[in-house]
Amino acid sequence: MIQNAPVCRRADRRLKHDQKKNRKAGLHVYLTKGLAFILTGMLLVLSSCKEDEKTRKSYLPDSVGAINSLAVVIDNELWKGDVGDEIREYYAAPVDGLPMEEPIFAIHQIPLSIFKGSTTRSRNILLVEKDSTTSSGVSTDTFARPQKVGVIKAPDSGTMIDLIAETSKEYIEEFKANDIKEKQHRFYTSLNKETYVQKKFGISLTMPSIYKTKEEEDNFIWIERVIPKGSMHVFVYELPLNSIPNDSTRVDAFIKIHDSIGKKYVPGREEGMYMITQKAYAPYIFDITLAGKPTIETKGMWEMKNFAMAGPFVNYIIRDEENNRLLVLEGLTFAPSVDKRDYMFELEAILKSVEFISK
């Protein structure tokens, strides 16, 4: 019996070790199940919140307002003073590339005291108010949809003015992008279904059916819309990939190519008349991204050589390396003695709808 004692002790220790191991395993299983239960609950809550937000937005009313309009919600005293002047300096600044001064937005002011109900449904809203803390930011679909609300809150006028200056570029881009989407959405009520652009250049452009193809050549398509006092035009063509240098000579290179395209494809009424870049005004050039590709955006004025005819244009040169080319999209307007901002905005919305697809 005594000789078997070590064996018994070992067996007893083994039994206790197994029991302890089983308790740990059971605790691990319990904790794992508990953790899984907690995580599942959290996911359900988050999913429920997302569904609630989705449901809430589905019941939002449609936003209202003309394209290129902005509702500024601000107390009357602030609007009449330096804060209002700062808002107007940025949001009513002249649009680049137009022959006459036209503001970026048509602004209408709404006092904070009446900002409720139907007055909250404007598509683009700038909300400026005094608050104990300083804050800013853009919210989406707060009171209606689609909608962007840019917020400026500060305890004093000086801080408000600083915030207006700091945020204006971002807010204007948000409001403009919102209007571009709305304009493109409105095109679908009567959509152009011609396929010339797709077959020749492997792209699609969304535009109203009122636009009709005027001319189609080997490397050039001309699309036109007749308006009450003039016409609007869309050009699509290709250039060799490295036609435009990325240095200080870029503007001159653009003008030279732009004029050569006008001479070849856009003639005037008589011999020696053709479209060129207006000599009196240097075009505005920006680097942007369009359809996911590096793009040169140019805004300026065109004129007819040897003839009194002119107007604004917007041009996009898209670097399409997959197809070893520069794809050029241009829109221009001829509308003497009338405002042209909204016409040019429509052309911009058409050109920015570009998508690359198979030919």
mmCIF file of C-alpha atoms in Angstrom:
data_model
loop_
_atom_site.group_PDB
_atom_site.id
_atom_site.type_symbol
_atom_site.label_atom_id
_atom_site.label_comp_id
_atom_site.label_asym_id
_atom_site.label_seq_id
_atom_site.Cartn_x
_atom_site.Cartn_y
_atom_site.Cartn_z
ATOM 1 C CA MET A 1 0.000 0.000 0.000
ATOM 2 C CA ILE A 2 2.779 2.414 0.914
ATOM 3 C CA GLN A 3 4.604 1.619 -2.321
ATOM 4 C CA ASN A 4 1.509 2.681 -4.322
ATOM 5 C CA ALA A 5 1.241 6.091 -2.544
ATOM 6 C CA PRO A 6 3.312 8.027 -5.147
ATOM 7 C CA VAL A 7 1.165 6.603 -7.903
ATOM 8 C CA CYS A 8 -1.970 7.676 -6.085
ATOM 9 C CA ARG A 9 -0.597 11.137 -5.464
ATOM 10 C CA ARG A 10 0.270 11.494 -9.134
ATOM 11 C CA ALA A 11 -3.189 10.324 -10.113
ATOM 12 C CA ASP A 12 -4.735 12.790 -7.651
ATOM 13 C CA ARG A 13 -2.657 15.677 -9.032
ATOM 14 C CA ARG A 14 -3.601 14.635 -12.585
ATOM 15 C CA LEU A 15 -7.279 14.628 -11.642
ATOM 16 C CA LYS A 16 -7.038 18.079 -10.046
ATOM 17 C CA HIS A 17 -5.119 19.402 -13.098
ATOM 18 C CA ASP A 18 -7.787 18.077 -15.444
ATOM 19 C CA GLN A 19 -10.548 19.570 -13.305
ATOM 20 C CA LYS A 20 -8.801 22.961 -13.282
ATOM 21 C CA LYS A 21 -8.256 22.744 -17.047
ATOM 22 C CA ASN A 22 -11.912 21.916 -17.584
ATOM 23 C CA ARG A 23 -12.967 24.856 -15.400
ATOM 24 C CA LYS A 24 -10.742 27.186 -17.452
ATOM 25 C CA ALA A 25 -12.089 25.744 -20.683
ATOM 26 C CA GLY A 26 -15.608 26.216 -19.419
ATOM 27 C CA LEU A 27 -14.839 29.784 -18.374
ATOM 28 C CA HIS A 28 -13.256 30.421 -21.777
ATOM 29 C CA VAL A 29 -16.329 29.076 -23.536
ATOM 30 C CA TYR A 30 -18.547 31.158 -21.268
ATOM 31 C CA LEU A 31 -16.517 34.312 -21.903
ATOM 32 C CA THR A 32 -16.377 33.618 -25.652
ATOM 33 C CA LYS A 33 -20.120 33.124 -25.799
ATOM 34 C CA GLY A 34 -20.639 36.232 -23.681
ATOM 35 C CA LEU A 35 -18.356 38.307 -25.835
ATOM 36 C CA ALA A 36 -20.038 37.028 -28.981
ATOM 37 C CA PHE A 37 -23.411 37.905 -27.466
ATOM 38 C CA ILE A 38 -22.220 41.440 -26.638
ATOM 39 C CA LEU A 39 -20.717 41.943 -30.105
ATOM 40 C CA THR A 40 -23.864 40.637 -31.746
ATOM 41 C CA GLY A 41 -25.907 43.052 -29.662
ATOM 42 C CA MET A 42 -23.655 45.960 -30.611
ATOM 43 C CA LEU A 43 -23.892 45.054 -34.298
ATOM 44 C CA LEU A 44 -27.658 44.853 -34.034
ATOM 45 C CA VAL A 45 -27.775 48.274 -32.368
ATOM 46 C CA LEU A 46 -25.484 49.808 -35.005
ATOM 47 C CA SER A 47 -27.480 48.162 -37.776
ATOM 48 C CA SER A 48 -30.674 49.432 -36.209
ATOM 49 C CA CYS A 49 -29.216 52.955 -36.019
ATOM 50 C CA LYS A 50 -28.243 52.809 -39.669
ATOM 51 C CA GLU A 51 -31.671 51.532 -40.616
ATOM 52 C CA ASP A 52 -33.294 54.258 -38.514
ATOM 53 C CA GLU A 53 -31.136 56.900 -40.249
ATOM 54 C CA LYS A 54 -31.943 55.382 -43.631
ATOM 55 C CA THR A 55 -35.645 55.314 -42.780
ATOM 56 C CA ARG A 56 -35.508 58.893 -41.501
ATOM 57 C CA LYS A 57 -33.882 60.125 -44.716
ATOM 58 C CA SER A 58 -36.370 58.204 -46.847
ATOM 59 C CA TYR A 59 -39.134 60.330 -45.311
ATOM 60 C CA LEU A 60 -37.356 63.637 -45.873
ATOM 61 C CA PRO A 61 -39.098 66.037 -48.282
ATOM 62 C CA ASP A 62 -37.520 66.946 -51.606
ATOM 63 C CA SER A 63 -35.254 69.962 -51.493
ATOM 64 C CA VAL A 64 -36.210 73.041 -53.498
ATOM 65 C CA GLY A 65 -34.560 76.011 -55.145
ATOM 66 C CA ALA A 66 -33.086 77.116 -58.437
ATOM 67 C CA ILE A 67 -29.702 75.841 -59.567
ATOM 68 C CA ASN A 68 -26.921 78.203 -58.401
ATOM 69 C CA SER A 69 -28.970 79.569 -55.507
ATOM 70 C CA LEU A 70 -27.992 79.688 -51.824
ATOM 71 C CA ALA A 71 -30.107 80.254 -48.715
ATOM 72 C CA VAL A 72 -28.158 82.117 -46.014
ATOM 73 C CA VAL A 73 -29.739 81.617 -42.591
ATOM 74 C CA ILE A 74 -28.543 84.470 -40.378
ATOM 75 C CA ASP A 75 -29.946 87.137 -38.073
ATOM 76 C CA ASN A 76 -30.788 90.427 -39.744
ATOM 77 C CA GLU A 77 -28.245 92.474 -37.776
ATOM 78 C CA LEU A 78 -25.380 90.146 -38.692
ATOM 79 C CA TRP A 79 -26.489 90.100 -42.333
ATOM 80 C CA LYS A 80 -26.482 93.897 -42.548
ATOM 81 C CA GLY A 81 -23.040 94.213 -40.976
ATOM 82 C CA ASP A 82 -19.476 92.977 -41.497
ATOM 83 C CA VAL A 83 -20.456 89.298 -41.285
ATOM 84 C CA GLY A 84 -22.915 89.704 -44.151
ATOM 85 C CA ASP A 85 -20.308 91.592 -46.170
ATOM 86 C CA GLU A 86 -17.850 88.710 -45.701
ATOM 87 C CA ILE A 87 -20.443 86.178 -46.876
ATOM 88 C CA ARG A 88 -21.212 88.232 -49.967
ATOM 89 C CA GLU A 89 -17.521 88.678 -50.751
ATOM 90 C CA TYR A 90 -17.084 84.924 -51.219
ATOM 91 C CA TYR A 91 -20.494 83.519 -52.137
ATOM 92 C CA ALA A 92 -21.494 86.349 -54.483
ATOM 93 C CA ALA A 93 -18.044 86.683 -56.079
ATOM 94 C CA PRO A 94 -17.944 86.816 -59.903
ATOM 95 C CA VAL A 95 -17.828 83.499 -61.783
ATOM 96 C CA ASP A 96 -14.517 82.874 -63.565
ATOM 97 C CA GLY A 97 -14.480 83.107 -67.354
ATOM 98 C CA LEU A 98 -17.674 85.066 -68.054
ATOM 99 C CA PRO A 99 -17.760 88.269 -70.143
ATOM 100 C CA MET A 100 -19.936 90.083 -67.595
ATOM 101 C CA GLU A 101 -19.858 89.857 -63.817
ATOM 102 C CA GLU A 102 -22.358 87.287 -62.542
ATOM 103 C CA PRO A 103 -22.319 85.977 -58.937
ATOM 104 C CA ILE A 104 -21.432 82.390 -58.053
ATOM 105 C CA PHE A 105 -24.771 82.099 -56.218
ATOM 106 C CA ALA A 106 -28.050 84.001 -56.210
ATOM 107 C CA ILE A 107 -28.317 84.563 -52.456
ATOM 108 C CA HIS A 108 -31.472 84.969 -50.400
ATOM 109 C CA GLN A 109 -31.347 85.574 -46.655
ATOM 110 C CA ILE A 110 -33.570 83.817 -44.122
ATOM 111 C CA PRO A 111 -33.652 85.154 -40.519
ATOM 112 C CA LEU A 112 -33.002 82.491 -37.883
ATOM 113 C CA SER A 113 -36.324 83.290 -36.209
ATOM 114 C CA ILE A 114 -38.330 81.994 -39.195
ATOM 115 C CA PHE A 115 -36.042 79.107 -40.160
ATOM 116 C CA LYS A 116 -38.511 76.230 -39.780
ATOM 117 C CA GLY A 117 -40.943 74.223 -41.835
ATOM 118 C CA SER A 118 -40.774 74.918 -45.563
ATOM 119 C CA THR A 119 -37.913 77.423 -45.147
ATOM 120 C CA THR A 120 -35.560 74.548 -44.225
ATOM 121 C CA ARG A 121 -35.968 72.801 -47.588
ATOM 122 C CA SER A 122 -33.498 74.780 -49.711
ATOM 123 C CA ARG A 123 -31.011 72.522 -51.500
ATOM 124 C CA ASN A 124 -27.982 74.580 -50.380
ATOM 125 C CA ILE A 125 -27.964 76.335 -46.999
ATOM 126 C CA LEU A 126 -25.331 78.387 -45.202
ATOM 127 C CA LEU A 127 -26.287 78.563 -41.504
ATOM 128 C CA VAL A 128 -24.506 81.313 -39.538
ATOM 129 C CA GLU A 129 -25.295 81.955 -35.878
ATOM 130 C CA LYS A 130 -23.803 83.103 -32.600
ATOM 131 C CA ASP A 131 -22.996 80.312 -30.172
ATOM 132 C CA SER A 132 -20.945 79.852 -27.006
ATOM 133 C CA THR A 133 -18.597 77.485 -28.859
ATOM 134 C CA THR A 134 -16.857 77.717 -32.239
ATOM 135 C CA SER A 135 -17.711 75.062 -34.835
ATOM 136 C CA SER A 136 -18.058 74.514 -38.572
ATOM 137 C CA GLY A 137 -18.762 71.729 -41.034
ATOM 138 C CA VAL A 138 -21.047 70.520 -43.812
ATOM 139 C CA SER A 139 -23.940 68.137 -43.175
ATOM 140 C CA THR A 140 -25.875 66.159 -45.780
ATOM 141 C CA ASP A 141 -29.663 65.787 -46.063
ATOM 142 C CA THR A 142 -30.444 67.376 -42.695
ATOM 143 C CA PHE A 143 -33.890 68.811 -43.431
ATOM 144 C CA ALA A 144 -34.531 67.653 -47.026
ATOM 145 C CA ARG A 145 -32.802 65.741 -49.804
ATOM 146 C CA PRO A 146 -30.611 66.248 -51.671
ATOM 147 C CA GLN A 147 -29.273 68.956 -49.409
ATOM 148 C CA LYS A 148 -26.012 70.420 -48.126
ATOM 149 C CA VAL A 149 -25.917 72.596 -45.001
ATOM 150 C CA GLY A 150 -22.730 74.526 -44.259
ATOM 151 C CA VAL A 151 -22.551 75.593 -40.606
ATOM 152 C CA ILE A 152 -20.680 78.544 -39.061
ATOM 153 C CA LYS A 153 -21.026 78.985 -35.289
ATOM 154 C CA ALA A 154 -18.944 81.338 -33.163
ATOM 155 C CA PRO A 155 -19.292 83.520 -30.061
ATOM 156 C CA ASP A 156 -18.438 86.815 -31.816
ATOM 157 C CA SER A 157 -18.454 88.470 -35.229
ATOM 158 C CA GLY A 158 -14.678 88.477 -35.616
ATOM 159 C CA THR A 159 -14.448 84.706 -35.222
ATOM 160 C CA MET A 160 -17.401 84.273 -37.592
ATOM 161 C CA ILE A 161 -15.647 86.339 -40.253
ATOM 162 C CA ASP A 162 -12.482 84.246 -39.887
ATOM 163 C CA LEU A 163 -14.475 81.008 -40.188
ATOM 164 C CA ILE A 164 -16.345 82.255 -43.258
ATOM 165 C CA ALA A 165 -13.037 82.971 -44.995
ATOM 166 C CA GLU A 166 -11.480 79.644 -43.926
ATOM 167 C CA THR A 167 -14.404 77.465 -44.998
ATOM 168 C CA SER A 168 -15.655 79.289 -48.109
ATOM 169 C CA LYS A 169 -13.656 77.264 -50.659
ATOM 170 C CA GLU A 170 -14.774 73.922 -49.205
ATOM 171 C CA TYR A 171 -18.400 75.000 -48.800
ATOM 172 C CA ILE A 172 -18.655 76.448 -52.321
ATOM 173 C CA GLU A 173 -17.255 73.207 -53.762
ATOM 174 C CA GLU A 174 -19.827 71.196 -51.764
ATOM 175 C CA PHE A 175 -22.717 73.398 -52.883
ATOM 176 C CA LYS A 176 -21.567 73.362 -56.512
ATOM 177 C CA ALA A 177 -21.140 69.574 -56.544
ATOM 178 C CA ASN A 178 -24.639 69.251 -55.074
ATOM 179 C CA ASP A 179 -26.054 71.446 -57.844
ATOM 180 C CA ILE A 180 -24.133 69.511 -60.527
ATOM 181 C CA LYS A 181 -25.730 66.254 -59.333
ATOM 182 C CA GLU A 182 -29.167 67.859 -59.245
ATOM 183 C CA LYS A 183 -28.716 69.268 -62.760
ATOM 184 C CA GLN A 184 -27.592 65.878 -64.071
ATOM 185 C CA HIS A 185 -30.576 64.256 -62.377
ATOM 186 C CA ARG A 186 -32.911 66.653 -64.183
ATOM 187 C CA PHE A 187 -31.406 65.645 -67.542
ATOM 188 C CA TYR A 188 -33.040 62.222 -67.151
ATOM 189 C CA THR A 189 -36.532 63.642 -67.621
ATOM 190 C CA SER A 190 -35.740 63.827 -71.363
ATOM 191 C CA LEU A 191 -32.451 62.147 -72.173
ATOM 192 C CA ASN A 192 -30.365 62.338 -75.339
ATOM 193 C CA LYS A 193 -29.962 58.759 -76.636
ATOM 194 C CA GLU A 194 -27.572 59.331 -79.546
ATOM 195 C CA THR A 195 -24.581 56.946 -79.577
ATOM 196 C CA TYR A 196 -22.090 58.821 -81.787
ATOM 197 C CA VAL A 197 -19.846 59.828 -78.881
ATOM 198 C CA GLN A 198 -19.789 56.321 -77.421
ATOM 199 C CA LYS A 199 -18.957 54.653 -80.739
ATOM 200 C CA LYS A 200 -16.223 57.112 -81.712
ATOM 201 C CA PHE A 201 -14.566 57.901 -78.348
ATOM 202 C CA GLY A 202 -15.621 55.145 -75.937
ATOM 203 C CA ILE A 203 -17.322 57.497 -73.487
ATOM 204 C CA SER A 204 -20.829 58.443 -72.440
ATOM 205 C CA LEU A 205 -22.162 61.935 -71.737
ATOM 206 C CA THR A 206 -25.476 62.584 -70.016
ATOM 207 C CA MET A 207 -27.367 65.452 -71.629
ATOM 208 C CA PRO A 208 -30.947 66.507 -72.473
ATOM 209 C CA SER A 209 -32.526 65.389 -75.740
ATOM 210 C CA ILE A 210 -32.640 69.016 -76.915
ATOM 211 C CA TYR A 211 -28.926 68.661 -77.761
ATOM 212 C CA LYS A 212 -28.420 67.312 -81.289
ATOM 213 C CA THR A 213 -25.307 66.202 -83.147
ATOM 214 C CA LYS A 214 -24.452 68.920 -85.670
ATOM 215 C CA GLU A 215 -21.271 67.484 -87.230
ATOM 216 C CA GLU A 216 -19.258 64.278 -86.982
ATOM 217 C CA GLU A 217 -15.755 63.966 -88.413
ATOM 218 C CA ASP A 218 -12.861 61.534 -87.974
ATOM 219 C CA ASN A 219 -11.622 63.041 -84.704
ATOM 220 C CA PHE A 220 -14.303 65.562 -83.835
ATOM 221 C CA ILE A 221 -17.961 65.609 -82.795
ATOM 222 C CA TRP A 222 -19.969 68.834 -82.562
ATOM 223 C CA ILE A 223 -23.222 68.796 -80.561
ATOM 224 C CA GLU A 224 -25.535 71.828 -80.486
ATOM 225 C CA ARG A 225 -28.502 73.217 -78.578
ATOM 226 C CA VAL A 226 -30.478 76.184 -79.890
ATOM 227 C CA ILE A 227 -31.552 78.693 -77.203
ATOM 228 C CA PRO A 228 -33.841 81.765 -77.526
ATOM 229 C CA LYS A 229 -31.059 84.270 -78.226
ATOM 230 C CA GLY A 230 -28.220 82.110 -79.444
ATOM 231 C CA SER A 231 -26.824 78.591 -79.122
ATOM 232 C CA MET A 232 -24.840 76.235 -76.879
ATOM 233 C CA HIS A 233 -22.224 73.797 -78.151
ATOM 234 C CA VAL A 234 -20.333 70.695 -77.013
ATOM 235 C CA PHE A 235 -17.116 69.550 -78.732
ATOM 236 C CA VAL A 236 -15.437 66.170 -78.224
ATOM 237 C CA TYR A 237 -12.043 65.325 -79.730
ATOM 238 C CA GLU A 238 -8.688 63.642 -79.056
ATOM 239 C CA LEU A 239 -5.097 64.865 -78.850
ATOM 240 C CA PRO A 240 -1.775 62.984 -78.573
ATOM 241 C CA LEU A 241 -1.022 62.042 -74.961
ATOM 242 C CA ASN A 242 1.801 64.536 -74.370
ATOM 243 C CA SER A 243 0.406 67.503 -76.326
ATOM 244 C CA ILE A 244 0.163 69.783 -73.255
ATOM 245 C CA PRO A 245 3.377 70.243 -71.196
ATOM 246 C CA ASN A 246 3.096 70.423 -67.428
ATOM 247 C CA ASP A 247 5.210 73.555 -66.974
ATOM 248 C CA SER A 248 5.074 77.337 -67.345
ATOM 249 C CA THR A 249 4.344 77.037 -71.085
ATOM 250 C CA ARG A 250 1.084 75.157 -70.496
ATOM 251 C CA VAL A 251 -1.218 78.148 -71.076
ATOM 252 C CA ASP A 252 0.490 79.093 -74.348
ATOM 253 C CA ALA A 253 0.408 75.462 -75.504
ATOM 254 C CA PHE A 254 -3.309 75.245 -74.709
ATOM 255 C CA ILE A 255 -4.094 78.438 -76.648
ATOM 256 C CA LYS A 256 -2.097 77.269 -79.671
ATOM 257 C CA ILE A 257 -3.873 73.888 -79.801
ATOM 258 C CA HIS A 258 -7.277 75.422 -79.008
ATOM 259 C CA ASP A 259 -6.908 77.885 -81.885
ATOM 260 C CA SER A 260 -5.784 75.162 -84.308
ATOM 261 C CA ILE A 261 -8.864 73.056 -83.456
ATOM 262 C CA GLY A 262 -11.095 76.091 -84.026
ATOM 263 C CA LYS A 263 -9.478 76.794 -87.367
ATOM 264 C CA LYS A 264 -9.915 73.200 -88.529
ATOM 265 C CA TYR A 265 -13.389 72.378 -87.211
ATOM 266 C CA VAL A 266 -15.269 75.579 -86.197
ATOM 267 C CA PRO A 267 -15.439 77.961 -89.176
ATOM 268 C CA GLY A 268 -17.286 81.265 -89.373
ATOM 269 C CA ARG A 269 -19.647 82.562 -92.030
ATOM 270 C CA GLU A 270 -16.927 83.477 -94.518
ATOM 271 C CA GLU A 271 -13.435 82.417 -95.540
ATOM 272 C CA GLY A 272 -10.829 83.376 -92.925
ATOM 273 C CA MET A 273 -13.324 83.306 -90.028
ATOM 274 C CA TYR A 274 -12.921 80.639 -87.328
ATOM 275 C CA MET A 275 -13.042 80.204 -83.557
ATOM 276 C CA ILE A 276 -9.988 81.234 -81.516
ATOM 277 C CA THR A 277 -9.190 81.924 -77.860
ATOM 278 C CA GLN A 278 -9.958 85.561 -77.165
ATOM 279 C CA LYS A 279 -6.723 87.552 -77.116
ATOM 280 C CA ALA A 280 -7.818 90.164 -74.567
ATOM 281 C CA TYR A 281 -8.305 87.709 -71.658
ATOM 282 C CA ALA A 282 -5.953 84.981 -70.439
ATOM 283 C CA PRO A 283 -7.897 81.793 -69.614
ATOM 284 C CA TYR A 284 -8.142 80.386 -66.084
ATOM 285 C CA ILE A 285 -6.479 76.961 -65.770
ATOM 286 C CA PHE A 286 -6.932 74.484 -62.883
ATOM 287 C CA ASP A 287 -5.827 70.916 -62.147
ATOM 288 C CA ILE A 288 -8.743 68.664 -61.193
ATOM 289 C CA THR A 289 -9.787 65.001 -61.371
ATOM 290 C CA LEU A 290 -12.566 63.965 -63.736
ATOM 291 C CA ALA A 291 -13.855 60.399 -64.150
ATOM 292 C CA GLY A 292 -10.970 59.329 -61.904
ATOM 293 C CA LYS A 293 -8.329 60.744 -64.266
ATOM 294 C CA PRO A 294 -5.985 63.770 -64.053
ATOM 295 C CA THR A 295 -7.635 66.658 -65.910
ATOM 296 C CA ILE A 296 -6.829 70.222 -66.924
ATOM 297 C CA GLU A 297 -9.867 72.494 -66.522
ATOM 298 C CA THR A 298 -9.764 75.723 -68.528
ATOM 299 C CA LYS A 299 -12.316 78.548 -68.426
ATOM 300 C CA GLY A 300 -12.116 81.557 -70.676
ATOM 301 C CA MET A 301 -13.500 83.445 -73.646
ATOM 302 C CA TRP A 302 -13.638 82.471 -77.319
ATOM 303 C CA GLU A 303 -14.105 84.782 -80.283
ATOM 304 C CA MET A 304 -14.576 84.462 -84.028
ATOM 305 C CA LYS A 305 -11.524 85.625 -85.929
ATOM 306 C CA ASN A 306 -12.344 88.538 -88.238
ATOM 307 C CA PHE A 307 -15.934 88.721 -87.003
ATOM 308 C CA ALA A 308 -17.750 90.326 -84.023
ATOM 309 C CA MET A 309 -18.848 87.149 -82.281
ATOM 310 C CA ALA A 310 -17.706 85.868 -78.861
ATOM 311 C CA GLY A 311 -18.670 84.079 -75.652
ATOM 312 C CA PRO A 312 -17.450 81.961 -72.721
ATOM 313 C CA PHE A 313 -16.101 78.387 -72.878
ATOM 314 C CA VAL A 314 -15.155 75.619 -70.445
ATOM 315 C CA ASN A 315 -12.665 72.956 -71.537
ATOM 316 C CA TYR A 316 -11.560 69.678 -69.940
ATOM 317 C CA ILE A 317 -8.419 67.873 -71.120
ATOM 318 C CA ILE A 318 -8.487 64.381 -69.585
ATOM 319 C CA ARG A 319 -5.273 62.362 -69.453
ATOM 320 C CA ASP A 320 -6.446 58.923 -70.645
ATOM 321 C CA GLU A 321 -3.265 56.821 -70.461
ATOM 322 C CA GLU A 322 -5.162 53.546 -70.937
ATOM 323 C CA ASN A 323 -6.037 54.675 -74.449
ATOM 324 C CA ASN A 324 -2.805 56.645 -75.034
ATOM 325 C CA ARG A 325 -4.581 59.955 -75.626
ATOM 326 C CA LEU A 326 -5.801 63.219 -74.227
ATOM 327 C CA LEU A 327 -9.588 63.309 -74.419
ATOM 328 C CA VAL A 328 -10.912 66.857 -74.799
ATOM 329 C CA LEU A 329 -14.431 67.932 -73.821
ATOM 330 C CA GLU A 330 -15.474 71.536 -74.418
ATOM 331 C CA GLY A 331 -18.651 73.518 -73.944
ATOM 332 C CA LEU A 332 -19.291 77.061 -75.135
ATOM 333 C CA THR A 333 -22.160 79.508 -75.341
ATOM 334 C CA PHE A 334 -23.131 82.224 -77.809
ATOM 335 C CA ALA A 335 -25.863 84.359 -76.247
ATOM 336 C CA PRO A 336 -25.364 88.102 -76.830
ATOM 337 C CA SER A 337 -26.624 90.544 -74.204
ATOM 338 C CA VAL A 338 -27.969 87.910 -71.788
ATOM 339 C CA ASP A 339 -26.620 86.302 -68.611
ATOM 340 C CA LYS A 340 -24.620 83.163 -69.320
ATOM 341 C CA ARG A 341 -23.820 81.682 -65.886
ATOM 342 C CA ASP A 342 -26.622 79.126 -65.914
ATOM 343 C CA TYR A 343 -25.960 78.144 -69.539
ATOM 344 C CA MET A 344 -22.303 77.492 -68.747
ATOM 345 C CA PHE A 345 -23.249 75.588 -65.606
ATOM 346 C CA GLU A 346 -25.444 73.283 -67.683
ATOM 347 C CA LEU A 347 -22.536 72.613 -70.044
ATOM 348 C CA GLU A 348 -20.278 71.927 -67.069
ATOM 349 C CA ALA A 349 -22.810 69.418 -65.710
ATOM 350 C CA ILE A 350 -22.897 67.648 -69.094
ATOM 351 C CA LEU A 351 -19.121 67.443 -69.428
ATOM 352 C CA LYS A 352 -18.641 66.303 -65.828
ATOM 353 C CA SER A 353 -21.023 63.402 -66.438
ATOM 354 C CA VAL A 354 -18.362 61.716 -68.630
ATOM 355 C CA GLU A 355 -17.849 57.995 -68.122
ATOM 356 C CA PHE A 356 -15.331 55.781 -69.896
ATOM 357 C CA ILE A 357 -16.909 52.701 -71.482
ATOM 358 C CA SER A 358 -16.232 50.358 -74.385
ATOM 359 C CA LYS A 359 -16.481 51.715 -77.899
#
